[in-house]
XYZ file of C-alpha atoms in Angstrom:
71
model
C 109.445 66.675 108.008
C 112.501 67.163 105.679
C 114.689 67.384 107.940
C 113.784 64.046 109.410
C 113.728 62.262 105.950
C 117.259 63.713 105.334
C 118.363 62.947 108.672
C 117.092 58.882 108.063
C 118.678 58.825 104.599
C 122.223 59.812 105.657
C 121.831 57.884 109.137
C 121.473 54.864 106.839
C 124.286 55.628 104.230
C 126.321 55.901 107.160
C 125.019 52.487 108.368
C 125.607 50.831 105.289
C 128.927 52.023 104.939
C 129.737 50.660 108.353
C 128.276 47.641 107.390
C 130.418 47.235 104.375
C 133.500 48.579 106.188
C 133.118 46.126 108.584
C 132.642 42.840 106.590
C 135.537 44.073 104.339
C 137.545 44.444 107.334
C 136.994 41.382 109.345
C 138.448 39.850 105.389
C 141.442 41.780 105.882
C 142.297 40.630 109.369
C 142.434 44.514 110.423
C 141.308 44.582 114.329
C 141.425 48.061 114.427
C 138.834 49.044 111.499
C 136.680 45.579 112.740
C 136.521 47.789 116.242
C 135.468 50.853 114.545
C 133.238 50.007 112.517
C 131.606 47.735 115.060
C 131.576 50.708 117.670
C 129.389 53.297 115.543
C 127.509 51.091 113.959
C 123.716 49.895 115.490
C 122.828 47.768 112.905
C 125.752 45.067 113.284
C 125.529 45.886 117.362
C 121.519 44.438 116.662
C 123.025 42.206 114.408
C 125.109 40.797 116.590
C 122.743 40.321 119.270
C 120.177 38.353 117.183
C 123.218 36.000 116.357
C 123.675 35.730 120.347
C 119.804 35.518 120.714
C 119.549 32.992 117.959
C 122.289 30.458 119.066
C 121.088 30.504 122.571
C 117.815 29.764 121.635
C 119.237 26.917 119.453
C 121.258 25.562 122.312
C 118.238 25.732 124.701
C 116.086 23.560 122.174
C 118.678 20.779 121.869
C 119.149 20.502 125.980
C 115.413 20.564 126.114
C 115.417 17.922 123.333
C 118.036 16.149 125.106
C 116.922 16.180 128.594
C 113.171 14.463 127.466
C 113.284 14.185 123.578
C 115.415 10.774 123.480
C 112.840 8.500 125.455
């Protein structure tokens, strides 16, 4: 059970170091340490796709508000 503690508690160092890597990167304009960061990371990729989920919901509610909310 060690093991897997240790395991969880450097898997999310790592993460947050991606995380931070990657914010400080997208402020620096580098592309290349944006795409790194962004390719080993799983909690931006999830991040990322709540963002996509989100704003597609968003969009949905104002054509569904559009389509038979202005009568």
């Amino acid at each position: 059970m060690r093991g897997m503690r240790d395991y969880l508690a450097r898997r999310w160092q790592v993460e947050a170091a991606l995380w931070v890597c990657y914010w400080h990167a997208l402020g620096r304009d580098d592309r290349y340490s944006v795409r790194y960061c962004a390719g080993h990371s799983l909690l931006l990729s999830v991040f990322w796709l709540v963002v996509l989920i989100g704003g597609l919901m968003a969009l949905g509610t104002v054509v569904e508000f559009l389509q038979g909310g202005c009568r």
